Coordinates of C-alpha atoms and ligand atoms in Angstrom, one line a residue:
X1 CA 0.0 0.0 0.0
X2 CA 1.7 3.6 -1.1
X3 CA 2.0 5.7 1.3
X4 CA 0.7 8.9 -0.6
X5 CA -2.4 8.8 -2.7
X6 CA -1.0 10.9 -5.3
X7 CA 2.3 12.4 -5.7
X8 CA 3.8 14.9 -7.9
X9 CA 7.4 14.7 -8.5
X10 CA 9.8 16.8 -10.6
X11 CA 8.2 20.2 -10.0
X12 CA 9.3 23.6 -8.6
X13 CA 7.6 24.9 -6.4
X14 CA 6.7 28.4 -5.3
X15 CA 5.1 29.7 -2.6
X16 CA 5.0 33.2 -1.0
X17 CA 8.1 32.8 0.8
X18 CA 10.4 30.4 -1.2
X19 CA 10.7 28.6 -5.0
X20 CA 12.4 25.7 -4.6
X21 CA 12.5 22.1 -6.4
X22 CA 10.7 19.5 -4.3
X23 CA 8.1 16.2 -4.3
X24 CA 5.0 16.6 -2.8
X25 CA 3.5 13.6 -1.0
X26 CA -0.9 14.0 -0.6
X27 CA -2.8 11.8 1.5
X28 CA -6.9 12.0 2.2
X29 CA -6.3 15.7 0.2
X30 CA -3.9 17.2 1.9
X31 CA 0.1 17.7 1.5
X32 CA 1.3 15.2 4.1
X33 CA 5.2 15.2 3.2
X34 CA 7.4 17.8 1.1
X35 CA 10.9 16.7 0.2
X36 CA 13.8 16.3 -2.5
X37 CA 12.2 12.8 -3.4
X38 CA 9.7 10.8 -2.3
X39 CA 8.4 7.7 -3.1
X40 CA 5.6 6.7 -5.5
X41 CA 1.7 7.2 -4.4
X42 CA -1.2 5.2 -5.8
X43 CA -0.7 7.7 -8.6
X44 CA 2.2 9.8 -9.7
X45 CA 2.0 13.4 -11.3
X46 CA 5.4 14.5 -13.3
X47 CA 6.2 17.8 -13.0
X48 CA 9.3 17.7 -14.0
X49 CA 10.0 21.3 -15.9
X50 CA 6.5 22.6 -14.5
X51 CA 6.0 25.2 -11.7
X52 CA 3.5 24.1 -9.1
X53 CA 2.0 27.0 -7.4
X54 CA -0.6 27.0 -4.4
X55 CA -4.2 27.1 -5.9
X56 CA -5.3 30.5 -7.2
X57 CA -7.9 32.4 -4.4
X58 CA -9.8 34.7 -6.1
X59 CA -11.6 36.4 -3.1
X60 CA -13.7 38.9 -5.0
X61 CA -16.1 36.9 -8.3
X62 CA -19.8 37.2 -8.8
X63 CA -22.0 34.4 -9.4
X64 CA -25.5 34.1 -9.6
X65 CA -25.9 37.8 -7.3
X66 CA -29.6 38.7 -8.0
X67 CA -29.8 42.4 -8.8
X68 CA -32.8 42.9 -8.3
X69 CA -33.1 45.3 -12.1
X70 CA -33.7 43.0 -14.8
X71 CA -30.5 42.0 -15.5
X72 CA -28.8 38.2 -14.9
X73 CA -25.5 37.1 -14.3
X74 CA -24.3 34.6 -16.7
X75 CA -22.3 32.5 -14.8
X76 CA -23.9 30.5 -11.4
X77 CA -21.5 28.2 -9.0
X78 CA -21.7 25.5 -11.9
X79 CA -19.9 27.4 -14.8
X80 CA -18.4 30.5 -12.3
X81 CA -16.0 27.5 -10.7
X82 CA -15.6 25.6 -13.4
X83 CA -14.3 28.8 -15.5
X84 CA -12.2 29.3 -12.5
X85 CA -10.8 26.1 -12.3
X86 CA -9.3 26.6 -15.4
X87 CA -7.7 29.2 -15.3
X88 CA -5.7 27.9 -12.2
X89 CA -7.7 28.7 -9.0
X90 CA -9.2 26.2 -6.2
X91 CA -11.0 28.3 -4.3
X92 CA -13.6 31.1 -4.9
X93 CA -15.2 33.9 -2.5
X94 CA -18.5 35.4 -4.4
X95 CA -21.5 37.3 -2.4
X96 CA -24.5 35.9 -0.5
X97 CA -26.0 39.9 -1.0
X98 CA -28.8 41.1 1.2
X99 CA -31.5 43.1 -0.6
X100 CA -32.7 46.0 1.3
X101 CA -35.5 44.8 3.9
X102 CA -33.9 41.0 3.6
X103 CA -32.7 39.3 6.1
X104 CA -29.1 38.3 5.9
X105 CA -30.2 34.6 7.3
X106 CA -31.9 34.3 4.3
X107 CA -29.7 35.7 1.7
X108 CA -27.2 33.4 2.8
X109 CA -29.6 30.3 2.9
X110 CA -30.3 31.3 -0.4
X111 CA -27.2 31.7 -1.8
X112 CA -25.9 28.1 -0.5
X113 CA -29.4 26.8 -1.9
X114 CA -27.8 28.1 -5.5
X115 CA -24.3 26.4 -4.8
X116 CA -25.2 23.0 -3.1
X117 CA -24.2 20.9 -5.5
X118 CA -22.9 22.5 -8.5
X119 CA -19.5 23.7 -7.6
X120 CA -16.2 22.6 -8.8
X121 CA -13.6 23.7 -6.7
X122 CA -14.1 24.8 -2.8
X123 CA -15.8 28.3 -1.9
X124 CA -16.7 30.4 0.5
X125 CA -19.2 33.3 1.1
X126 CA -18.8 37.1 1.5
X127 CA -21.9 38.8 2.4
X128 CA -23.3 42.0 1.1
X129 CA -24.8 44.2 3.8
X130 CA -27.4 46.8 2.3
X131 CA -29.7 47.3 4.9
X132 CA -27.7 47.8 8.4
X133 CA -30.6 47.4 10.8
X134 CA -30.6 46.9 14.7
X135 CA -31.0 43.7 14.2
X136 CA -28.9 43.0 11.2
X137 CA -25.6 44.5 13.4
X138 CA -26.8 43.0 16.4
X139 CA -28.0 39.5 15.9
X140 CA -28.0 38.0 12.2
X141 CA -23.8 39.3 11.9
X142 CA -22.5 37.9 14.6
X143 CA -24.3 34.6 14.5
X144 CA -23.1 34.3 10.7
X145 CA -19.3 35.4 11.5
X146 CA -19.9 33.3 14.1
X147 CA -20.7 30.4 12.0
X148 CA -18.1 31.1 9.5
X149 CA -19.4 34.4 6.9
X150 CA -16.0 36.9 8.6
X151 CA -16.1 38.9 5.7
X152 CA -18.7 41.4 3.7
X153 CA -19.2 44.0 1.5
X154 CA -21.1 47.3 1.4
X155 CA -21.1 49.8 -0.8
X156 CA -21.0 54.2 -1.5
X157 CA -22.4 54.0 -4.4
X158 CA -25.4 51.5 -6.2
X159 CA -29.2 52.5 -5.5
X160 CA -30.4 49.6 -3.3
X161 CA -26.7 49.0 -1.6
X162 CA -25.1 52.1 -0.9
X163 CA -24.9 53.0 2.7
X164 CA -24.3 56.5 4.4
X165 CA -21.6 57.3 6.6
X166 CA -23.0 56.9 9.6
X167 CA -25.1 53.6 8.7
X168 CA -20.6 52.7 7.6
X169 CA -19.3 53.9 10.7
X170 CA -21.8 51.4 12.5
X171 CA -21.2 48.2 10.1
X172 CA -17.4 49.3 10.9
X173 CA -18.5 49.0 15.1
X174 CA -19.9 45.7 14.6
X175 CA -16.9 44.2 12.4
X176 CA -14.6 45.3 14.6
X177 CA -16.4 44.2 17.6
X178 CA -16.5 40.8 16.1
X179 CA -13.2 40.5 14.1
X180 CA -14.8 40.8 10.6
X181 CA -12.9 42.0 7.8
X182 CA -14.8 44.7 5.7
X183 CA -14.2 45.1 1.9
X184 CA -15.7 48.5 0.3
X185 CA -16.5 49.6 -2.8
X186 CA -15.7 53.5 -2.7
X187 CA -16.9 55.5 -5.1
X188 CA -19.1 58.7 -4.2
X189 CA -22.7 58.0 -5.3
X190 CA -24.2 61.7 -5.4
X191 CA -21.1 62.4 -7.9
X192 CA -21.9 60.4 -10.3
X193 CA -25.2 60.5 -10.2
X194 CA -24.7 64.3 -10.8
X195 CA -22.4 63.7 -13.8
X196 CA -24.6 61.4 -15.1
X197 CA -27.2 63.4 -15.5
X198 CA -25.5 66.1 -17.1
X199 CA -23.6 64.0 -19.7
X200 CA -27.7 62.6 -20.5
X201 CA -29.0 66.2 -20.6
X202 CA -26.0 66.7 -23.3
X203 CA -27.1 63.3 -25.2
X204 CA -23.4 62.0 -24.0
X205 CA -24.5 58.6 -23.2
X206 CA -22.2 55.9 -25.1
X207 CA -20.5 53.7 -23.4
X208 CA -17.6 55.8 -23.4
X209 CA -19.5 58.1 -21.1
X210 CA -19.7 55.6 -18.5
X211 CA -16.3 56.5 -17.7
X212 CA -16.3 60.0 -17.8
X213 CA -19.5 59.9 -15.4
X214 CA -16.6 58.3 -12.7
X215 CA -13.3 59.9 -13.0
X216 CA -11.0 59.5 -10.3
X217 CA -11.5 62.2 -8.3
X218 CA -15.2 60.3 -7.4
X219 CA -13.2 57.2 -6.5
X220 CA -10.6 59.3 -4.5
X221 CA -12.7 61.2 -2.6
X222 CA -14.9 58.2 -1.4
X223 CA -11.4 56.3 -0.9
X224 CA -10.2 58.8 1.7
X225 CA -13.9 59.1 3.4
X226 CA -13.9 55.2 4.2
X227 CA -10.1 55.9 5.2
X228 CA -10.9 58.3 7.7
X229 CA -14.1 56.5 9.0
X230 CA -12.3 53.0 9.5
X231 CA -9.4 55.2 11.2
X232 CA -12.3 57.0 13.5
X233 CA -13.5 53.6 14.1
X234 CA -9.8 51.8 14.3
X235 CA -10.8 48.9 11.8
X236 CA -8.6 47.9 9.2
X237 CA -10.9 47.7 6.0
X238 CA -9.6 46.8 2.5
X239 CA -10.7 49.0 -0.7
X240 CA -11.6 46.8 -3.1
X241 CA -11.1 47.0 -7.5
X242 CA -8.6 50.4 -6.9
X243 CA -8.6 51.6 -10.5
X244 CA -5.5 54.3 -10.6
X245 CA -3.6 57.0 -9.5
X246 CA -5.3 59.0 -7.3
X247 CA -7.4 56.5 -4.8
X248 CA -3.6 54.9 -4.6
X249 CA -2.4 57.5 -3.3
X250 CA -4.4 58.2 -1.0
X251 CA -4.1 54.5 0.2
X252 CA -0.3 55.1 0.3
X253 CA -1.2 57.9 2.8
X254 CA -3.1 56.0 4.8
X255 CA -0.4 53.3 5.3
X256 CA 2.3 55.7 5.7
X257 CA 0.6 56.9 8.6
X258 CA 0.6 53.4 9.9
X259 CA -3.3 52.5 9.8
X260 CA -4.1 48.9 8.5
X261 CA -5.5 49.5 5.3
X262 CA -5.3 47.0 2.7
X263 CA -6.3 47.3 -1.1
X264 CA -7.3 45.0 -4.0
X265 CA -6.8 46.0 -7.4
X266 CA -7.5 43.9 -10.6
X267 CA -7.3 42.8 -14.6
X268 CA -9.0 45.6 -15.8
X269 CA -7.1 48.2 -14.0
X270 CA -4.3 47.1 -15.8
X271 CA -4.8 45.8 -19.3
X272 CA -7.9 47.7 -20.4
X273 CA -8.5 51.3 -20.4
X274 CA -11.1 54.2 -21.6
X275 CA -10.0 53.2 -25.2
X276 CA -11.4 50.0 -24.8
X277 CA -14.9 52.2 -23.6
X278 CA -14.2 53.6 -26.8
X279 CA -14.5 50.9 -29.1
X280 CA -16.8 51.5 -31.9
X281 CA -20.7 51.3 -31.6
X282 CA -22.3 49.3 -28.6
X283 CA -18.9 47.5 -28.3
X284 CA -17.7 49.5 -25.6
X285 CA -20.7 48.3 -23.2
X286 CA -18.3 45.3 -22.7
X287 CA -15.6 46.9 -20.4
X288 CA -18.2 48.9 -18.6
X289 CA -17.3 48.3 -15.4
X290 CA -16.9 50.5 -11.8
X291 CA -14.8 51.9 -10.9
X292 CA -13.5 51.9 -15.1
X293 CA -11.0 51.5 -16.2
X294 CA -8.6 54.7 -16.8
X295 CA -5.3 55.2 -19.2
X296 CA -2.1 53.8 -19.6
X297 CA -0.5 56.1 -16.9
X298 CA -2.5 54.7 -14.8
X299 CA -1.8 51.3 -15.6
X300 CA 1.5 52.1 -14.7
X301 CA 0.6 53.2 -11.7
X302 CA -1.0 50.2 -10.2
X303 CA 1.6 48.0 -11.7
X304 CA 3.7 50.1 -9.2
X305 CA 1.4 49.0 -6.3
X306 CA 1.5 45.8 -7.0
X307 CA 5.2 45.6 -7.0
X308 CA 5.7 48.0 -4.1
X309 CA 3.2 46.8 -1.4
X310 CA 0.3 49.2 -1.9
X311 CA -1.8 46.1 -3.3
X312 CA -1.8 42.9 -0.8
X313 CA -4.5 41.1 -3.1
X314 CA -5.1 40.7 -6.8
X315 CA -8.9 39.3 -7.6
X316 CA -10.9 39.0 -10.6
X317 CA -14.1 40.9 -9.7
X318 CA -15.8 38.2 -12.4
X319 CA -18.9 39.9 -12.9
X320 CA -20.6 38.1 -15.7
X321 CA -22.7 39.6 -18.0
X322 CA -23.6 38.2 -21.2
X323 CA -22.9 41.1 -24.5
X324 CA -26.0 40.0 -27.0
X325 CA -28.0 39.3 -24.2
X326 CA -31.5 41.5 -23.1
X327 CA -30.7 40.4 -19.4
X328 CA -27.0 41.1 -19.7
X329 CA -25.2 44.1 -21.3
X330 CA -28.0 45.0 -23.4
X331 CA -30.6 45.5 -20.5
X332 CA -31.9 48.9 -22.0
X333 CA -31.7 47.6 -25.4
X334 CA -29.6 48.5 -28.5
X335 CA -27.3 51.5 -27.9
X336 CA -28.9 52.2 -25.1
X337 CA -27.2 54.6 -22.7
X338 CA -24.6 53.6 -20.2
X339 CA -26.4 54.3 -16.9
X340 CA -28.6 51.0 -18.0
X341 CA -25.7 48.8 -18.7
X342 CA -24.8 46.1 -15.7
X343 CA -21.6 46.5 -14.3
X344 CA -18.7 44.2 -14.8
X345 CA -16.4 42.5 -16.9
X346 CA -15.6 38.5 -16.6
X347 CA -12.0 37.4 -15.9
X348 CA -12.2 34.5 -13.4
X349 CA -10.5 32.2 -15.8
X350 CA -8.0 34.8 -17.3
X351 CA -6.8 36.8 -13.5
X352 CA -3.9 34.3 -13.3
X353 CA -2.4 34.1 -16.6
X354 CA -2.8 37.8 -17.4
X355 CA -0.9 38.9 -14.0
X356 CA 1.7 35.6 -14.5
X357 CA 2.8 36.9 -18.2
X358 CA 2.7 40.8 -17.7
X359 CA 3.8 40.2 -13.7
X360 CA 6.4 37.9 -13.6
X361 CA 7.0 36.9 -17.7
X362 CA 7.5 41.0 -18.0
X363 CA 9.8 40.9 -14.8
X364 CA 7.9 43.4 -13.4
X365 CA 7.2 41.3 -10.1
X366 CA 8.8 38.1 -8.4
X367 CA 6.9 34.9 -8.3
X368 CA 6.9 34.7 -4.7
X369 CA 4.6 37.8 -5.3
X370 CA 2.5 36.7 -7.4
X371 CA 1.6 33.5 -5.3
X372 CA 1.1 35.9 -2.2
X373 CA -1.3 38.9 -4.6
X374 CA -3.2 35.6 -5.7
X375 CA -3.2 33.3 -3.5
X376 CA -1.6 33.5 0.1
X377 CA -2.8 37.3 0.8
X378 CA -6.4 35.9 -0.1
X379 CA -6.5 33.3 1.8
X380 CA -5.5 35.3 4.9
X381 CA -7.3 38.3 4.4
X382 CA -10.3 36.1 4.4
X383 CA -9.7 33.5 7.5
X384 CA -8.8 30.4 5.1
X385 CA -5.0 30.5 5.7
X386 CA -2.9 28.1 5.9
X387 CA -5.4 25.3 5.1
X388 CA -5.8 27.6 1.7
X389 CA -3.2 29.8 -0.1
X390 CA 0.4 28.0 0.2
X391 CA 1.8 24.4 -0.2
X392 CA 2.3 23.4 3.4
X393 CA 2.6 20.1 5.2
X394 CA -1.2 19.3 7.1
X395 CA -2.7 22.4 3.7
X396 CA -5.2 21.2 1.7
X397 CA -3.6 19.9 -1.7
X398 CA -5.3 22.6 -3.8
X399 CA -2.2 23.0 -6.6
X400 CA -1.6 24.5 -9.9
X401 CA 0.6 22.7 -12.7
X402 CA 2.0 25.8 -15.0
X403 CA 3.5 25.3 -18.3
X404 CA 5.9 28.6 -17.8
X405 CA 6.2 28.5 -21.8
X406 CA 3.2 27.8 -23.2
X407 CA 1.8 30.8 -25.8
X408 CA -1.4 31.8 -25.5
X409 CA -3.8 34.0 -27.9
X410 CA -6.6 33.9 -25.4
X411 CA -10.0 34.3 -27.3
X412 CA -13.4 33.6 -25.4
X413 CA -13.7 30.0 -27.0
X414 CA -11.0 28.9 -25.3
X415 CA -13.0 30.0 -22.2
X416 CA -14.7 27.9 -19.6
X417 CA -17.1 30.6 -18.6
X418 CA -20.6 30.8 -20.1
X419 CA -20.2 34.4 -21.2
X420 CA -20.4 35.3 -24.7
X421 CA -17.3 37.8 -24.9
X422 CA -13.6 38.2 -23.0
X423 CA -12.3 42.0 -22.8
X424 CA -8.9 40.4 -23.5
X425 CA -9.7 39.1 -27.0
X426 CA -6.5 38.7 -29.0
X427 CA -4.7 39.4 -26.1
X428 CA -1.1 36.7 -26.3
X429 CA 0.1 35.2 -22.7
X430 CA 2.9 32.7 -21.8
X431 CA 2.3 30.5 -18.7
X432 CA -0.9 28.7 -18.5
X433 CA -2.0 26.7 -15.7
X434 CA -2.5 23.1 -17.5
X435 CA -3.3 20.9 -14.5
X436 CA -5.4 21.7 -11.1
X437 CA -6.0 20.0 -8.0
X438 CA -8.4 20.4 -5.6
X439 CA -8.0 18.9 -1.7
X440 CA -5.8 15.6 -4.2
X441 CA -8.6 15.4 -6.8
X442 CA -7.3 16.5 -9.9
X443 CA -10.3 19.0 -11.3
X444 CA -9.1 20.1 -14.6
X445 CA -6.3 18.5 -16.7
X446 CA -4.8 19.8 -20.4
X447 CA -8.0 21.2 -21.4
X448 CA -10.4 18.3 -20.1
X449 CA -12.2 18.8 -17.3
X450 CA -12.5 15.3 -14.6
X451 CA -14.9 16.5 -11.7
X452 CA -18.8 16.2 -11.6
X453 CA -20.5 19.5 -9.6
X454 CA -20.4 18.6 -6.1
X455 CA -16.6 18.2 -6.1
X456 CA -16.6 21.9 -4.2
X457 CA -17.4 22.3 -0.7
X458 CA -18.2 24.9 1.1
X459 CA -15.5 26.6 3.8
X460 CA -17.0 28.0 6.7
X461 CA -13.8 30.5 7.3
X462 CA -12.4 31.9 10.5
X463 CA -11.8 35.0 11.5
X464 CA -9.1 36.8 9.7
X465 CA -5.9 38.1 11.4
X466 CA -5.4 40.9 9.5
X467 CA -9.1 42.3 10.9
X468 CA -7.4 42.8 14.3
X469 CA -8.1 46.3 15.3
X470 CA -4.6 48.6 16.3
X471 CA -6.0 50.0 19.5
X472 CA -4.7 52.9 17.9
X473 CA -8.2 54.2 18.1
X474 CA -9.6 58.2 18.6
X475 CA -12.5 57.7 21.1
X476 CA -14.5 60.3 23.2
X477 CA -12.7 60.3 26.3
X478 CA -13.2 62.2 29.5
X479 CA -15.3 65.6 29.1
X480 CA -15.6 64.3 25.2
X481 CA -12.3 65.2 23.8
X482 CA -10.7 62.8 21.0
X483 CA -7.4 61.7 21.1
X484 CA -5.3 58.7 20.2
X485 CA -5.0 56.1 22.8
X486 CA -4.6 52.9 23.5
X487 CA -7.6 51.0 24.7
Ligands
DUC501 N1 -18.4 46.8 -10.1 C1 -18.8 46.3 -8.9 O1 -18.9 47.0 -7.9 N2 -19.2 45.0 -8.8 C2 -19.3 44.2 -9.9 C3 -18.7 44.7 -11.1 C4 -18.4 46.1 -11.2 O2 -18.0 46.6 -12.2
ZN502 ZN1 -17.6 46.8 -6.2
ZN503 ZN1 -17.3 43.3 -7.3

């Protein structure tokens, strides 16, 4: 009887820390053994040549999230992971979103109702919070953190989700009091809603539009808001989707004054911009996403972050929506204008590849990086580290096989998703991730997929470390005065 149910032999490794050339022994799905040679499971992988990275984690993808405006997302926990899966990842975080007047109990009940079942690699749940009541801070959150939901969502901007800054500043009282970690979309609502309406009122209402309705100076402004709230209510938060210069600056300030503040940034802040809004007739309805994507400075400039420290994670926001489709980009109909088009671009399947050839094929960030943007920062920012996110005796043996050569035009038929378009049409890659391997299960394998729904489970997580409040916190003290203090 072998002594490892699978092994893979041959391979380098890389994890956040360290690349280094070693077997890996797996035993009831996890990594049991790691050394220079070990001897042969029940069945042997050769990676001789190959990189084996931990798993991709893409904490921030949308599947299935009702919207409650017409509009459908085209990928559900069936094609979502499976898309995912192939393009190198083993786990997935999407939302279990509250609708305003829901209760978060159900929304979650709901959303595991759509994912029993269907998955193909493991996943857990963020939730959405749109409607802070008494008794959403008070009861339903901490039960669900409790139970395993430590991380959410909310929203500035978005009829139906945005929340004021004082409904914010109380969703930041509960997370901290119960060691949540809060991601938040920041962009200021009333702005662009303003914009927008002028922009109509001159019949600017293209696609191209969109983008103009959000310049950065919207994103900025809510950026340093949610800074200084988390900072009044010393919790560390993490922006999510940071599209350019200015909210990255203002990120950088907030670190350089020491406060835990962590960021996320994505594909589309780096490989498309307002050209790509641009693109002639409806075409440009495709990359309409928020914030959007600016200009090649820009680009630049978060290719900066993600190479200095200003980024800790690097997600996909996959948010599906189909092009020739009346539920998906064309909601309002032909040409219709841009405040009717859903938000969102798909990339679940492309994040990896795109960040491994521009990232590391361009030498523009170490591999060790790149595991810990997509991967290991994940899986600790969210509570599923170390079982998730690095290649680790007593880890789950979620792994990656990467052919670092292999030349890829990516084109959406090549895709796994069930969207009709990619925004990175044309666009050529080397590295691919060719075989994946979920808890010792190999999922996907050159292009053939080997797992029925069901192979995914769900990960209750725990609380994440990097939620710890400072203590570094301004509170009324004595005859009301604010200072910093430890408490
Ligand atoms: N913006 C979001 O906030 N979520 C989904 C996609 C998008 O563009
Ligand atoms: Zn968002
Ligand atoms: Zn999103």
């Amino acid at each position: 009887m072998a002594e490892f149910d699978l092994t893979i032999r041959g391979g380098t490794i890389a994890t956040a820390a360290d690349v280094t050339r070693c077997d890996i022994g797996i035993r009831d799905g996890r990594i049991v053994a790691l050394a220079e040679a070990l001897p042969p499971g029940m069945r042997d992988i050769d990676a001789t040549g190959r990189l084996v990275l931990p798993g991709g984690v893409d904490g921030h993808c949308h599947f299935a999230q009702p919207a409650g405006d017409g509009s459908r997302m085209a990928d559900d926990f069936l094609t979502g992971t499976r898309s995912a899966a192939f393009g190198g990842n083993t786990t997935v975080i999407p939302f279990a979103a509250q609708a305003k007047g829901q209760s978060l109990r159900d929304a979650v009940a709901a959303y595991h109702a759509e994912a029993d079942g269907r998955a193909h690699i493991d996943y857990a749940f963020h939730l959405i919070i749109a409607d802070p009541t008494p008794d959403v801070l008070e009861r339903e959150l901490p039960e669900l953190i409790a139970e395993g939901y430590t991380s959410f969502k909310i929203y500035m901007t978005y009829e139906g989700m945005k929340l004021n800054d004082r409904q914010i500043l109380d969703v930041f009282t509960a997370a901290r009091a119960h060691g949540a970690m809060v991601m938040v979309h920041a962009e200021n609502s009333d702005c662009i809603a303003w914009l927008t309406e002028r922009l109509e009122a001159e019949g600017k209402t293209a696609p191209f539009f969109h983008g103009v309705s959000r310049p950065q100076v919207v994103e900025r402004e809510a950026t340093h808001r949610v800074i200084s709230l988390a900072e009044l209510a010393d919790l560390p938060i993490l922006i999510v989707h940071v599209s350019g210069r200015e909210a990255t600056e203002q990120i950088r300030w907030a670190q350089g004054k020491g406060l835990r503040l962590y960021a996320e940034t994505c594909p589309q802040y780096l490989f498309l911009s307002a050209d790509d809004l641009a693109a002639p007739g409806f075409e440009g309805a495709k990359c309409v996403c928020s914030p959007p994507p600016r200009d090649k400075a820009n680009q630049q400039y978060i290719w900066d972050g993600l190479a200095n420290g200003a980024f800790q994670v690097f997600s996909s926001d996959h948010a599906p929506f189909r092009y020739e489709d009346p539920q998906g980009k064309k909601l309002g109909g032909e040409s219709a204008p841009f405040r009717t088009v859903p938000n969102g671009v798909p990339g679940v399947e492309t994040r990896l590849p795109l960040l491994f050839s521009g990232g590391v094929g361009e030498g523009r960030i170490e591999l060790t990086r790149f595991v810990e943007l997509t991967s290991t920062n994940p899986a600790r920012m969210y509570g599923l580290y170390p079982r998730k996110g690095t290649i680790a005796v007593g880890s789950d043996a979620d792994l990656a096989i990467w052919d670092t050569e292999r030349e890829v035009t990516i084109t959406n038929d090549l895709l796994h998703h069930d969207v009709d378009y990619t925004p990175y049409e044309g666009q050529v890659v080397r590295g691919w991730p060719i075989t994946v391997i979920s808890r010792g299960t190999v999922v996907c394998d050159d292009g053939a997929l080997h797992v029925a729904p069901g192979q995914g489970q769900f990960l209750p997580c725990d609380r994440p470390d990097p939620a710890r409040p400072s203590s570094r916190r301004a509170i009324p003290r004595d005859s009301g005065r604010f200072k910093a203090e430890a408490v």
